[in-house]
mmCIF file of C-alpha atoms in Angstrom:
data_model
loop_
_atom_site.group_PDB
_atom_site.id
_atom_site.type_symbol
_atom_site.label_atom_id
_atom_site.label_comp_id
_atom_site.label_asym_id
_atom_site.label_seq_id
_atom_site.Cartn_x
_atom_site.Cartn_y
_atom_site.Cartn_z
ATOM 1 C CA MET B 1 0.000 0.000 0.000
ATOM 2 C CA ARG B 2 2.809 2.351 0.919
ATOM 3 C CA GLY B 3 4.558 1.535 -2.373
ATOM 4 C CA GLU B 4 1.400 2.387 -4.356
ATOM 5 C CA CYS B 5 1.138 5.743 -2.561
ATOM 6 C CA ARG B 6 4.743 6.527 -3.393
ATOM 7 C CA SER B 7 4.183 5.571 -7.014
ATOM 8 C CA ARG B 8 1.063 7.754 -7.177
ATOM 9 C CA ASP B 9 2.945 10.657 -5.580
ATOM 10 C CA GLY B 10 5.774 10.222 -8.068
ATOM 11 C CA ARG B 11 3.371 10.360 -11.018
ATOM 12 C CA LYS B 12 1.736 13.480 -9.619
ATOM 13 C CA ALA B 13 5.124 15.116 -9.134
ATOM 14 C CA GLY B 14 6.102 14.240 -12.715
ATOM 15 C CA ARG B 15 2.893 15.729 -14.121
ATOM 16 C CA ALA B 16 3.392 18.869 -12.023
ATOM 17 C CA ALA B 17 6.994 19.220 -13.262
ATOM 18 C CA ARG B 18 5.935 18.829 -16.897
ATOM 19 C CA LYS B 19 3.148 21.355 -16.441
ATOM 20 C CA ALA B 20 5.545 23.844 -14.832
ATOM 21 C CA ASP B 21 8.070 23.360 -17.650
ATOM 22 C CA TRP B 22 5.334 23.945 -20.236
ATOM 23 C CA ALA B 23 4.275 27.133 -18.458
ATOM 24 C CA VAL B 24 7.877 28.392 -18.392
ATOM 25 C CA ARG B 25 8.409 27.691 -22.103
ATOM 26 C CA LYS B 26 5.125 29.367 -22.984
ATOM 27 C CA ALA B 27 5.968 32.446 -20.894
ATOM 28 C CA GLU B 28 9.432 32.705 -22.490
ATOM 29 C CA TRP B 29 7.942 32.482 -25.977
ATOM 30 C CA ARG B 30 5.349 35.167 -25.226
ATOM 31 C CA ALA B 31 8.019 37.442 -23.736
ATOM 32 C CA ALA B 32 10.179 36.979 -26.834
ATOM 33 C CA GLU B 33 7.236 37.791 -29.111
ATOM 34 C CA LYS B 34 6.426 40.961 -27.126
ATOM 35 C CA ALA B 35 10.055 42.091 -27.331
ATOM 36 C CA ARG B 36 10.114 41.411 -31.081
ATOM 37 C CA LYS B 37 6.920 43.406 -31.620
ATOM 38 C CA ALA B 38 8.325 46.266 -29.527
ATOM 39 C CA ARG B 39 11.361 46.376 -31.843
ATOM 40 C CA GLY B 40 9.064 46.422 -34.874
ATOM 41 C CA GLY B 41 10.118 42.956 -36.038
ATOM 42 C CA ALA B 42 7.918 40.433 -37.797
ATOM 43 C CA PRO B 43 6.460 37.468 -35.867
ATOM 44 C CA ASP B 44 8.845 34.509 -35.748
ATOM 45 C CA TYR B 45 6.541 31.790 -37.011
ATOM 46 C CA GLY B 46 7.531 28.224 -36.266
ATOM 47 C CA ARG B 47 9.303 29.003 -33.001
ATOM 48 C CA GLY B 48 6.297 28.955 -30.672
ATOM 49 C CA PRO B 49 6.020 26.676 -27.646
ATOM 50 C CA MET B 50 4.920 23.760 -29.876
ATOM 51 C CA GLY B 51 7.979 24.024 -32.119
ATOM 52 C CA PRO B 52 8.243 22.799 -35.749
ATOM 53 C CA PRO B 53 6.515 19.580 -36.960
ATOM 54 C CA ASN B 54 8.063 16.292 -35.891
ATOM 55 C CA ALA B 55 7.315 12.578 -36.079
ATOM 56 C CA PHE B 56 4.884 12.703 -33.172
ATOM 57 C CA THR B 57 2.609 15.073 -35.128
ATOM 58 C CA LEU B 58 2.030 12.289 -37.701
ATOM 59 C CA LEU B 59 1.327 9.483 -35.242
ATOM 60 C CA PRO B 60 -2.283 10.482 -34.313
ATOM 61 C CA TRP B 61 -3.338 9.821 -37.914
ATOM 62 C CA LEU B 62 -3.064 6.109 -37.124
ATOM 63 C CA LEU B 63 -6.507 6.514 -35.566
ATOM 64 C CA LEU B 64 -7.848 6.224 -39.136
ATOM 65 C CA GLY B 65 -7.196 2.502 -38.761
ATOM 66 C CA MET B 66 -9.485 2.122 -35.765
ATOM 67 C CA GLY B 67 -12.296 0.951 -38.065
ATOM 68 C CA ALA B 68 -10.190 -2.010 -39.175
ATOM 69 C CA VAL B 69 -9.318 -2.770 -35.546
ATOM 70 C CA SER B 70 -13.033 -2.703 -34.682
ATOM 71 C CA ASN B 71 -13.779 -5.150 -37.496
ATOM 72 C CA VAL B 72 -11.168 -7.570 -36.168
ATOM 73 C CA VAL B 73 -12.370 -7.258 -32.562
ATOM 74 C CA HIS B 74 -16.029 -7.836 -33.490
ATOM 75 C CA GLY B 75 -15.222 -10.824 -35.681
ATOM 76 C CA GLU B 76 -16.278 -9.114 -38.917
ATOM 77 C CA THR B 77 -12.974 -9.912 -40.621
ATOM 78 C CA PRO B 78 -12.334 -13.312 -42.209
ATOM 79 C CA ASN B 79 -9.116 -14.964 -41.014
ATOM 80 C CA PRO B 80 -8.677 -12.485 -38.122
ATOM 81 C CA TRP B 81 -5.110 -13.620 -37.402
ATOM 82 C CA ILE B 82 -4.083 -12.448 -40.841
ATOM 83 C CA GLY B 83 -5.810 -9.117 -40.158
ATOM 84 C CA ILE B 84 -4.014 -8.782 -36.797
ATOM 85 C CA LEU B 85 -0.642 -9.506 -38.409
ATOM 86 C CA GLY B 86 -1.434 -6.988 -41.160
ATOM 87 C CA LEU B 87 -2.311 -4.320 -38.591
ATOM 88 C CA LEU B 88 0.894 -4.953 -36.642
ATOM 89 C CA ALA B 89 3.008 -4.858 -39.807
ATOM 90 C CA PHE B 90 1.340 -1.675 -41.091
ATOM 91 C CA ASN B 91 1.636 0.195 -37.782
ATOM 92 C CA SER B 92 5.260 -0.859 -37.280
ATOM 93 C CA LEU B 93 6.270 0.195 -40.789
ATOM 94 C CA TYR B 94 4.346 3.479 -40.554
ATOM 95 C CA VAL B 95 5.941 4.458 -37.220
ATOM 96 C CA THR B 96 9.400 3.531 -38.519
ATOM 97 C CA ILE B 97 8.930 5.592 -41.681
ATOM 98 C CA VAL B 98 7.614 8.760 -40.025
ATOM 99 C CA PHE B 99 10.459 8.784 -37.494
ATOM 100 C CA ARG B 100 13.043 8.284 -40.233
ATOM 101 C CA ALA B 101 11.384 11.002 -42.349
ATOM 102 C CA PHE B 102 12.575 13.786 -40.002
ATOM 103 C CA ASP B 103 16.240 12.759 -40.224
ATOM 104 C CA GLN B 104 17.701 13.731 -43.592
ATOM 105 C CA ARG B 105 20.248 10.905 -43.727
ATOM 106 C CA ALA B 106 17.717 8.287 -42.637
ATOM 107 C CA ARG B 107 15.084 9.666 -45.020
ATOM 108 C CA GLN B 108 17.412 9.347 -48.010
ATOM 109 C CA ALA B 109 18.709 5.899 -47.004
ATOM 110 C CA PRO B 110 17.680 2.846 -49.101
ATOM 111 C CA ALA B 111 16.214 1.208 -45.980
ATOM 112 C CA THR B 112 13.532 3.907 -45.822
ATOM 113 C CA ARG B 113 12.585 3.254 -49.453
ATOM 114 C CA TRP B 114 12.291 -0.477 -48.732
ATOM 115 C CA CYS B 115 10.095 0.232 -45.702
ATOM 116 C CA LEU B 116 7.901 2.456 -47.873
ATOM 117 C CA ALA B 117 7.593 -0.262 -50.510
ATOM 118 C CA ALA B 118 6.714 -2.823 -47.842
ATOM 119 C CA LEU B 119 4.090 -0.437 -46.412
ATOM 120 C CA GLY B 120 2.565 -0.081 -49.876
ATOM 121 C CA ALA B 121 2.475 -3.855 -50.342
ATOM 122 C CA VAL B 122 0.799 -4.399 -46.952
ATOM 123 C CA THR B 123 -1.743 -1.651 -47.686
ATOM 124 C CA CYS B 124 -2.671 -3.073 -51.092
ATOM 125 C CA ALA B 125 -2.923 -6.626 -49.720
ATOM 126 C CA MET B 126 -5.121 -5.769 -46.731
ATOM 127 C CA ALA B 127 -7.319 -3.262 -48.595
ATOM 128 C CA GLY B 128 -7.747 -5.664 -51.518
ATOM 129 C CA ALA B 129 -8.596 -8.576 -49.235
ATOM 130 C CA TYR B 130 -11.024 -6.853 -46.868
ATOM 131 C CA GLY B 131 -12.113 -3.493 -48.381
ATOM 132 C CA ASP B 132 -14.458 -1.289 -46.318
ATOM 133 C CA SER B 133 -12.552 0.370 -43.395
ATOM 134 C CA TRP B 134 -9.265 -1.166 -44.549
ATOM 135 C CA LEU B 135 -9.287 1.194 -47.521
ATOM 136 C CA LEU B 136 -8.480 4.057 -45.111
ATOM 137 C CA PHE B 137 -4.919 2.758 -44.964
ATOM 138 C CA PHE B 138 -4.366 4.333 -48.404
ATOM 139 C CA PRO B 139 -4.519 7.927 -47.030
ATOM 140 C CA LEU B 140 -2.041 6.844 -44.337
ATOM 141 C CA LEU B 141 0.206 5.431 -47.052
ATOM 142 C CA GLY B 142 -0.061 8.752 -48.909
ATOM 143 C CA LEU B 143 0.869 10.630 -45.729
ATOM 144 C CA ALA B 144 3.959 8.423 -45.273
ATOM 145 C CA VAL B 145 4.978 8.958 -48.901
ATOM 146 C CA GLY B 146 4.546 12.728 -48.534
ATOM 147 C CA ALA B 147 6.780 12.690 -45.447
ATOM 148 C CA VAL B 148 9.607 10.861 -47.222
ATOM 149 C CA VAL B 149 9.571 11.722 -50.946
ATOM 150 C CA ARG B 150 10.646 15.161 -52.218
ATOM 151 C CA GLY B 151 10.875 16.867 -55.598
ATOM 152 C CA ARG B 152 9.394 15.684 -58.880
ATOM 153 C CA ARG B 153 9.158 12.070 -57.752
ATOM 154 C CA LEU B 154 6.511 13.056 -55.209
ATOM 155 C CA GLY B 155 3.897 13.879 -57.861
ATOM 156 C CA GLN B 156 4.621 10.664 -59.771
ATOM 157 C CA ALA B 157 4.434 8.550 -56.615
ATOM 158 C CA MET B 158 1.185 10.165 -55.449
ATOM 159 C CA PHE B 159 -0.490 9.709 -58.847
ATOM 160 C CA ALA B 160 0.530 6.048 -58.860
ATOM 161 C CA ILE B 161 -0.700 5.407 -55.295
ATOM 162 C CA SER B 162 -3.949 7.262 -55.933
ATOM 163 C CA ALA B 163 -4.520 5.218 -59.092
ATOM 164 C CA VAL B 164 -3.934 1.956 -57.230
ATOM 165 C CA ALA B 165 -6.276 3.120 -54.458
ATOM 166 C CA GLY B 166 -8.906 3.956 -57.077
ATOM 167 C CA VAL B 167 -8.642 0.542 -58.752
ATOM 168 C CA ILE B 168 -8.765 -1.463 -55.508
ATOM 169 C CA GLY B 169 -11.428 0.757 -53.969
ATOM 170 C CA GLY B 170 -13.511 0.618 -57.148
ATOM 171 C CA LEU B 171 -13.414 -3.175 -57.190
ATOM 172 C CA ARG B 172 -14.369 -3.404 -53.517
ATOM 173 C CA GLU B 173 -16.740 -0.436 -52.992
ATOM 174 C CA GLY B 174 -17.596 0.956 -56.418
ATOM 175 C CA TRP B 175 -17.973 4.718 -56.840
ATOM 176 C CA ASP B 176 -17.894 5.226 -53.070
ATOM 177 C CA ALA B 177 -14.114 4.825 -53.267
ATOM 178 C CA LEU B 178 -13.651 8.247 -54.928
ATOM 179 C CA GLY B 179 -13.286 9.809 -51.478
ATOM 180 C CA ILE B 180 -10.425 7.394 -50.733
ATOM 181 C CA VAL B 181 -8.643 8.429 -53.934
ATOM 182 C CA TYR B 182 -9.054 12.115 -53.144
ATOM 183 C CA GLY B 183 -7.960 11.658 -49.500
ATOM 184 C CA THR B 184 -4.902 9.633 -50.531
ATOM 185 C CA PHE B 185 -3.653 12.228 -53.001
ATOM 186 C CA LEU B 186 -4.453 15.199 -50.743
ATOM 187 C CA SER B 187 -2.838 13.712 -47.623
ATOM 188 C CA GLY B 188 0.461 13.097 -49.404
ATOM 189 C CA MET B 189 0.690 16.450 -51.147
ATOM 190 C CA VAL B 190 -0.348 18.523 -48.111
ATOM 191 C CA THR B 191 2.059 16.657 -45.816
ATOM 192 C CA ALA B 192 4.937 17.188 -48.262
ATOM 193 C CA ALA B 193 4.095 20.889 -48.624
ATOM 194 C CA ILE B 194 3.951 21.479 -44.868
ATOM 195 C CA LEU B 195 7.206 19.645 -44.174
ATOM 196 C CA ALA B 196 8.988 21.351 -47.082
ATOM 197 C CA LEU B 197 7.839 24.745 -45.797
ATOM 198 C CA SER B 198 9.027 23.884 -42.278
ATOM 199 C CA GLU B 199 12.444 22.832 -43.598
ATOM 200 C CA THR B 200 12.694 26.040 -45.623
ATOM 201 C CA VAL B 201 11.881 28.134 -42.553
ATOM 202 C CA LEU B 202 14.567 26.330 -40.547
ATOM 203 C CA GLU B 203 17.135 26.839 -43.332
ATOM 204 C CA LEU B 204 16.254 30.536 -43.566
ATOM 205 C CA ARG B 205 16.606 30.906 -39.810
ATOM 206 C CA GLU B 206 20.022 29.217 -39.886
ATOM 207 C CA THR B 207 21.046 31.435 -42.815
ATOM 208 C CA ARG B 208 19.929 34.539 -40.917
ATOM 209 C CA GLN B 209 21.958 33.490 -37.885
ATOM 210 C CA GLU B 210 24.991 32.820 -40.089
ATOM 211 C CA LEU B 211 24.652 36.246 -41.727
ATOM 212 C CA ALA B 212 24.403 37.853 -38.302
ATOM 213 C CA ARG B 213 27.598 36.078 -37.204
ATOM 214 C CA ALA B 214 29.332 37.161 -40.424
ATOM 215 C CA ALA B 215 28.240 40.768 -39.861
ATOM 216 C CA VAL B 216 29.622 40.670 -36.329
ATOM 217 C CA ASP B 217 32.931 39.243 -37.581
ATOM 218 C CA GLN B 218 33.109 41.894 -40.308
ATOM 219 C CA GLU B 219 32.465 44.681 -37.817
ATOM 220 C CA ARG B 220 35.082 43.252 -35.467
ATOM 221 C CA LEU B 221 37.603 43.171 -38.310
ATOM 222 C CA ARG B 222 36.767 46.773 -39.265
ATOM 223 C CA PHE B 223 37.155 47.888 -35.688
ATOM 224 C CA SER B 224 40.528 46.155 -35.276
ATOM 225 C CA ARG B 225 41.814 47.725 -38.506
ATOM 226 C CA ASP B 226 40.669 51.188 -37.486
ATOM 227 C CA LEU B 227 42.287 50.896 -34.070
ATOM 228 C CA HIS B 228 45.529 49.641 -35.604
ATOM 229 C CA ASP B 229 45.670 52.501 -38.070
ATOM 230 C CA LEU B 230 44.659 55.114 -35.507
ATOM 231 C CA LEU B 231 46.935 54.027 -32.674
ATOM 232 C CA GLY B 232 49.884 53.108 -34.897
ATOM 233 C CA HIS B 233 49.969 56.516 -36.533
ATOM 234 C CA THR B 234 49.261 58.481 -33.350
ATOM 235 C CA LEU B 235 51.837 56.699 -31.207
ATOM 236 C CA SER B 236 54.449 57.025 -33.951
ATOM 237 C CA VAL B 237 53.865 60.805 -34.126
ATOM 238 C CA ILE B 238 54.037 61.081 -30.325
ATOM 239 C CA VAL B 239 57.312 59.122 -30.221
ATOM 240 C CA VAL B 240 58.875 61.196 -33.020
ATOM 241 C CA LYS B 241 57.830 64.520 -31.475
ATOM 242 C CA SER B 242 59.001 63.391 -28.020
ATOM 243 C CA GLU B 243 62.427 62.552 -29.445
ATOM 244 C CA ALA B 244 62.512 65.922 -31.220
ATOM 245 C CA ALA B 245 61.590 67.732 -27.989
ATOM 246 C CA ARG B 246 64.313 65.869 -26.080
ATOM 247 C CA ARG B 247 66.937 66.746 -28.695
ATOM 248 C CA ILE B 248 66.176 70.467 -28.936
ATOM 249 C CA ALA B 249 65.288 71.127 -25.290
ATOM 250 C CA PRO B 250 68.906 71.961 -24.230
ATOM 251 C CA ARG B 251 69.272 74.442 -27.121
ATOM 252 C CA ASP B 252 65.789 75.931 -27.589
ATOM 253 C CA LEU B 253 63.304 75.511 -24.752
ATOM 254 C CA GLU B 254 60.527 77.394 -26.576
ATOM 255 C CA ALA B 255 60.756 75.079 -29.601
ATOM 256 C CA ALA B 256 60.732 72.050 -27.272
ATOM 257 C CA LEU B 257 57.589 73.379 -25.585
ATOM 258 C CA GLY B 258 56.040 73.742 -29.032
ATOM 259 C CA GLN B 259 56.723 70.052 -29.680
ATOM 260 C CA VAL B 260 55.139 69.189 -26.321
ATOM 261 C CA ARG B 261 52.054 71.226 -27.246
ATOM 262 C CA ASP B 262 51.885 69.307 -30.522
ATOM 263 C CA ILE B 263 52.042 66.046 -28.554
ATOM 264 C CA GLU B 264 49.129 67.201 -26.409
ATOM 265 C CA THR B 265 47.135 68.145 -29.531
ATOM 266 C CA VAL B 266 47.852 64.803 -31.178
ATOM 267 C CA GLY B 267 46.793 62.944 -28.027
ATOM 268 C CA ARG B 268 43.510 64.825 -27.744
ATOM 269 C CA GLN B 269 42.798 64.285 -31.414
ATOM 270 C CA ALA B 270 43.529 60.582 -31.010
ATOM 271 C CA LEU B 271 41.014 60.324 -28.177
ATOM 272 C CA THR B 272 38.356 61.961 -30.352
ATOM 273 C CA GLU B 273 39.113 59.681 -33.296
ATOM 274 C CA ILE B 274 39.017 56.551 -31.147
ATOM 275 C CA ARG B 275 35.615 57.532 -29.754
ATOM 276 C CA GLU B 276 34.348 58.096 -33.294
ATOM 277 C CA ALA B 277 35.815 54.787 -34.453
ATOM 278 C CA VAL B 278 34.090 52.962 -31.603
ATOM 279 C CA THR B 279 30.721 54.412 -32.580
ATOM 280 C CA GLY B 280 31.377 53.541 -36.226
ATOM 281 C CA TYR B 281 30.822 57.050 -37.610
ATOM 282 C CA ARG B 282 34.389 58.131 -38.278
ATOM 283 C CA GLU B 283 35.265 59.249 -41.821
ATOM 284 C CA SER B 284 38.827 60.421 -42.211
ATOM 285 C CA SER B 285 39.421 63.554 -44.297
ATOM 286 C CA LEU B 286 42.108 63.262 -46.962
ATOM 287 C CA ALA B 287 43.118 66.907 -46.526
ATOM 288 C CA ALA B 288 43.493 66.445 -42.763
ATOM 289 C CA GLU B 289 45.526 63.260 -43.223
ATOM 290 C CA LEU B 290 47.825 65.015 -45.707
ATOM 291 C CA ASP B 291 48.433 67.786 -43.171
ATOM 292 C CA ARG B 292 49.126 65.270 -40.404
ATOM 293 C CA ALA B 293 51.433 63.260 -42.636
ATOM 294 C CA ARG B 294 53.323 66.441 -43.545
ATOM 295 C CA GLY B 295 53.775 67.310 -39.867
ATOM 296 C CA ALA B 296 54.803 63.779 -38.835
ATOM 297 C CA LEU B 297 57.323 63.462 -41.660
ATOM 298 C CA SER B 298 58.835 66.866 -40.908
ATOM 299 C CA ALA B 299 59.161 66.023 -37.208
ATOM 300 C CA ALA B 300 60.974 62.795 -38.135
ATOM 301 C CA GLY B 301 63.464 64.655 -40.327
ATOM 302 C CA ILE B 302 61.873 63.485 -43.572
ATOM 303 C CA GLU B 303 61.224 66.130 -46.204
ATOM 304 C CA PRO B 304 57.540 65.947 -47.275
ATOM 305 C CA ARG B 305 56.497 66.757 -50.830
ATOM 306 C CA VAL B 306 52.732 66.826 -51.281
ATOM 307 C CA ARG B 307 51.042 67.429 -54.636
ATOM 308 C CA GLN B 308 47.314 67.208 -55.263
ATOM 309 C CA SER B 309 45.325 67.742 -58.452
ATOM 310 C CA GLY B 310 41.903 66.965 -59.820
ATOM 311 C CA PRO B 311 38.308 67.654 -58.773
ATOM 312 C CA PRO B 312 37.059 67.302 -55.168
ATOM 313 C CA LEU B 313 36.523 63.707 -54.064
ATOM 314 C CA PRO B 314 33.415 62.162 -52.472
ATOM 315 C CA PRO B 315 33.720 61.629 -48.687
ATOM 316 C CA GLN B 316 33.907 57.832 -48.901
ATOM 317 C CA THR B 317 36.706 57.870 -51.485
ATOM 318 C CA ALA B 318 38.596 60.564 -49.575
ATOM 319 C CA ALA B 319 38.224 58.579 -46.353
ATOM 320 C CA LEU B 320 39.778 55.429 -47.862
ATOM 321 C CA LEU B 321 42.668 57.380 -49.373
ATOM 322 C CA GLY B 322 43.144 59.123 -46.025
ATOM 323 C CA TRP B 323 43.697 55.733 -44.376
ATOM 324 C CA VAL B 324 46.323 54.888 -47.017
ATOM 325 C CA VAL B 325 48.140 58.194 -46.448
ATOM 326 C CA ARG B 326 48.091 57.620 -42.687
ATOM 327 C CA GLU B 327 49.454 54.067 -42.915
ATOM 328 C CA ALA B 328 52.127 54.831 -45.530
ATOM 329 C CA ALA B 329 53.353 57.905 -43.634
ATOM 330 C CA THR B 330 53.465 55.916 -40.392
ATOM 331 C CA ASN B 331 55.546 53.190 -42.058
ATOM 332 C CA ALA B 332 57.914 55.813 -43.498
ATOM 333 C CA VAL B 333 58.393 57.394 -40.082
ATOM 334 C CA ARG B 334 58.838 54.145 -38.185
ATOM 335 C CA HIS B 335 60.693 51.865 -40.588
ATOM 336 C CA SER B 336 62.140 53.497 -43.680
ATOM 337 C CA GLY B 337 64.978 55.744 -42.497
ATOM 338 C CA ALA B 338 64.143 57.960 -45.491
ATOM 339 C CA THR B 339 65.200 61.560 -46.024
ATOM 340 C CA ALA B 340 62.333 62.496 -48.389
ATOM 341 C CA CYS B 341 58.786 61.300 -49.008
ATOM 342 C CA GLU B 342 56.606 62.320 -51.931
ATOM 343 C CA ILE B 343 52.794 62.101 -51.784
ATOM 344 C CA GLU B 344 50.916 62.661 -55.037
ATOM 345 C CA VAL B 345 47.113 62.618 -55.484
ATOM 346 C CA HIS B 346 45.844 62.758 -59.056
ATOM 347 C CA GLY B 347 42.072 62.721 -59.531
ATOM 348 C CA GLU B 348 40.100 62.298 -62.737
ATOM 349 C CA ALA B 349 36.406 62.176 -63.554
ATOM 350 C CA GLU B 350 36.090 58.418 -62.977
ATOM 351 C CA ARG B 351 39.194 57.359 -61.051
ATOM 352 C CA VAL B 352 41.692 58.745 -58.525
ATOM 353 C CA ARG B 353 45.285 57.634 -58.018
ATOM 354 C CA LEU B 354 47.427 58.079 -54.905
ATOM 355 C CA VAL B 355 51.180 57.429 -55.015
ATOM 356 C CA ILE B 356 53.447 57.657 -51.946
ATOM 357 C CA THR B 357 57.177 57.191 -52.528
ATOM 358 C CA ASP B 358 60.089 57.468 -50.096
ATOM 359 C CA ASP B 359 63.851 57.016 -50.575
ATOM 360 C CA GLY B 360 64.351 54.821 -47.541
ATOM 361 C CA ARG B 361 65.338 51.211 -47.055
ATOM 362 C CA GLY B 362 62.169 49.870 -48.625
ATOM 363 C CA VAL B 363 60.677 48.270 -45.526
ATOM 364 C CA GLY B 364 57.039 47.291 -46.021
ATOM 365 C CA SER B 365 54.040 47.147 -43.806
ATOM 366 C CA THR B 366 53.266 45.255 -40.672
ATOM 367 C CA PRO B 367 52.312 41.516 -40.681
ATOM 368 C CA PRO B 368 49.314 40.343 -42.772
ATOM 369 C CA GLY B 369 45.879 41.181 -41.422
ATOM 370 C CA SER B 370 46.714 44.782 -40.551
ATOM 371 C CA GLY B 371 48.439 47.798 -42.083
ATOM 372 C CA LEU B 372 48.625 47.919 -45.861
ATOM 373 C CA THR B 373 47.338 44.351 -46.126
ATOM 374 C CA GLY B 374 44.103 45.256 -44.374
ATOM 375 C CA LEU B 375 43.812 48.482 -46.376
ATOM 376 C CA GLY B 376 44.209 46.480 -49.579
ATOM 377 C CA GLU B 377 41.209 44.371 -48.609
ATOM 378 C CA ARG B 378 39.156 47.481 -47.872
ATOM 379 C CA LEU B 379 40.055 49.091 -51.194
ATOM 380 C CA ALA B 380 39.318 45.854 -53.059
ATOM 381 C CA ALA B 381 35.851 45.784 -51.473
ATOM 382 C CA ALA B 382 35.306 49.323 -52.845
ATOM 383 C CA GLY B 383 36.417 48.322 -56.345
ATOM 384 C CA GLY B 384 39.957 49.686 -56.032
ATOM 385 C CA THR B 385 43.495 48.334 -55.828
ATOM 386 C CA LEU B 386 46.487 48.799 -53.531
ATOM 387 C CA THR B 387 50.038 47.815 -54.513
ATOM 388 C CA SER B 388 53.299 48.314 -52.673
ATOM 389 C CA GLY B 389 56.924 47.357 -53.219
ATOM 390 C CA GLN B 390 60.498 48.478 -53.551
ATOM 391 C CA VAL B 391 61.507 51.056 -56.126
ATOM 392 C CA PRO B 392 64.411 50.218 -58.452
ATOM 393 C CA GLY B 393 67.439 52.090 -57.183
ATOM 394 C CA GLY B 394 66.161 52.232 -53.596
ATOM 395 C CA GLY B 395 63.060 53.348 -51.796
ATOM 396 C CA PHE B 396 59.511 52.136 -51.299
ATOM 397 C CA ARG B 397 56.304 52.981 -53.145
ATOM 398 C CA VAL B 398 52.619 52.578 -52.282
ATOM 399 C CA THR B 399 50.045 53.044 -55.059
ATOM 400 C CA ALA B 400 46.289 53.158 -54.461
ATOM 401 C CA GLU B 401 43.595 53.522 -57.111
ATOM 402 C CA LEU B 402 39.870 53.936 -56.503
ATOM 403 C CA PRO B 403 36.817 54.582 -58.671
ATOM 404 C CA VAL B 404 35.275 57.994 -58.034
ATOM 405 C CA GLU B 405 31.603 57.794 -57.129
ATOM 406 C CA PRO B 406 29.505 60.876 -57.983
ATOM 407 C CA ALA B 407 29.321 63.165 -54.962
ATOM 408 C CA ALA B 408 25.860 64.059 -53.738
ATOM 409 C CA ASP B 409 24.753 67.669 -53.853
ATOM 410 C CA GLY B 410 26.018 69.546 -50.848
ATOM 411 C CA ASP B 411 28.976 67.223 -50.175
ATOM 412 C CA GLU B 412 32.156 69.029 -49.512
ATOM 413 C CA GLY B 413 35.327 68.092 -51.261
ATOM 414 C CA ASN B 414 38.574 67.391 -49.572
ATOM 415 C CA GLY B 415 40.209 70.562 -50.902
#
C-alpha cells in the first residue's frame, strides 16, 4: 500500500513538473514575441512553444485505422489472425517511416525506401482482401509517402498510389471509393508541402543566424583595422615629437615646448578619433591626413612633398585614401629611415590615383591582417586596388587607385 502511494505521488510530481516546464516555455515564448513586436520585427513563425513539426505530429493519424481494428475485434474480418498480423506490420512500418522522415540521412537511405515499398504492399494486400474500413490505410500510405519523398518524384508517386487506391477501392466499394482516392492524393501532397515549408523556414533561420555572425565578424575586423591605423599613426607621431623635444630642449626651450604642445594636440585628437571609431561614424578627411602626414614626416626629419590635383573627391573615397596616407606615412616614419617622401594625389572624372614614394630602405608594412594588407582588402571591397613594393634604385612605393563615385549635392570636397 505504501509503495502504491509513493508511485502515485511520483506520477503526480512528474505531471506537475511537466506542467511547470510547459508554463515556463510558454511564458518565455510570449516574452520573446512581445520584445520582437516592440522592436518592430515580424512574428517569428515556427518558433512557438509547440515548435516545428516532428514525427509525433504524424502518429495520431493512425486513428484512421481504428475501423479495421473494430472489425477484427467484433469478428467481422475473415481470417482475423491475418488481419491482426497486417495491422501490426502496417503500424510498425508506418511508425518507422515517419520517425526516419525527419532525419535527412535516414530519409534518403535505401532502408527507408524499402520500408515504404513494404508499407505499400501491406496496404494493397489488406485493402484488396477486406475493403471497407481497410481502404483508409491508403490515405495513411499517402501521408507516409509525402513525409519521405521530395521533388518531382513526389507527384509521380502520389499519382501512382492514388490510381492503385482507385482501382482497388472501385473493385471493392464501387464509386464510393472516390473519397479514398481524393484523400490519398491530398494527404500526401499537403504533408509534403507542410514539411517542405518547415524545412525552408529552418534553413532561412540558420542562414539569418549565419549572416548575423558574419556581420559581427566583419564589424570586429573593421574595428581592429581602425584601431591599428589610428593608434599606430598616433603613437608614432608622439614618439617622433618626443624625441625631437628631447633633442632640442637643451638648445631651444621654446621650440621644445612647441613640440610638447603638438604632442598634447595629437593625443587629444587621437582620443576623439578613437571615440568616433568605436561608434562607427568616423570618416577620415584626406586633406586632414595630408596635413598630419606632412607634420609627422617633418618632425621625423623626412622632407615631405605633397602634390594634389583633380576635382574634389566624395567623402567615402577621400576617407579610404586618407587611411592609405596615414598608414604609408606611419611606415615611413617608423621603418624606412628615409630623407624624403613624396605624396601625389591625381584625380580624374572616374578614377583617382594616390602614389606615396620614399627614398628609404624599402621596408614594407606590418604583418598580414593589418596595415597595408588590411587596407588592400578594404580598397578591393570598394572596387579599387592597392600595390606596394620596392623602387628600383632604392626606396619604397605605395600606389592606391579607386573609382570615383559621384558626390551628392552639398557634399564638400577634400580641398
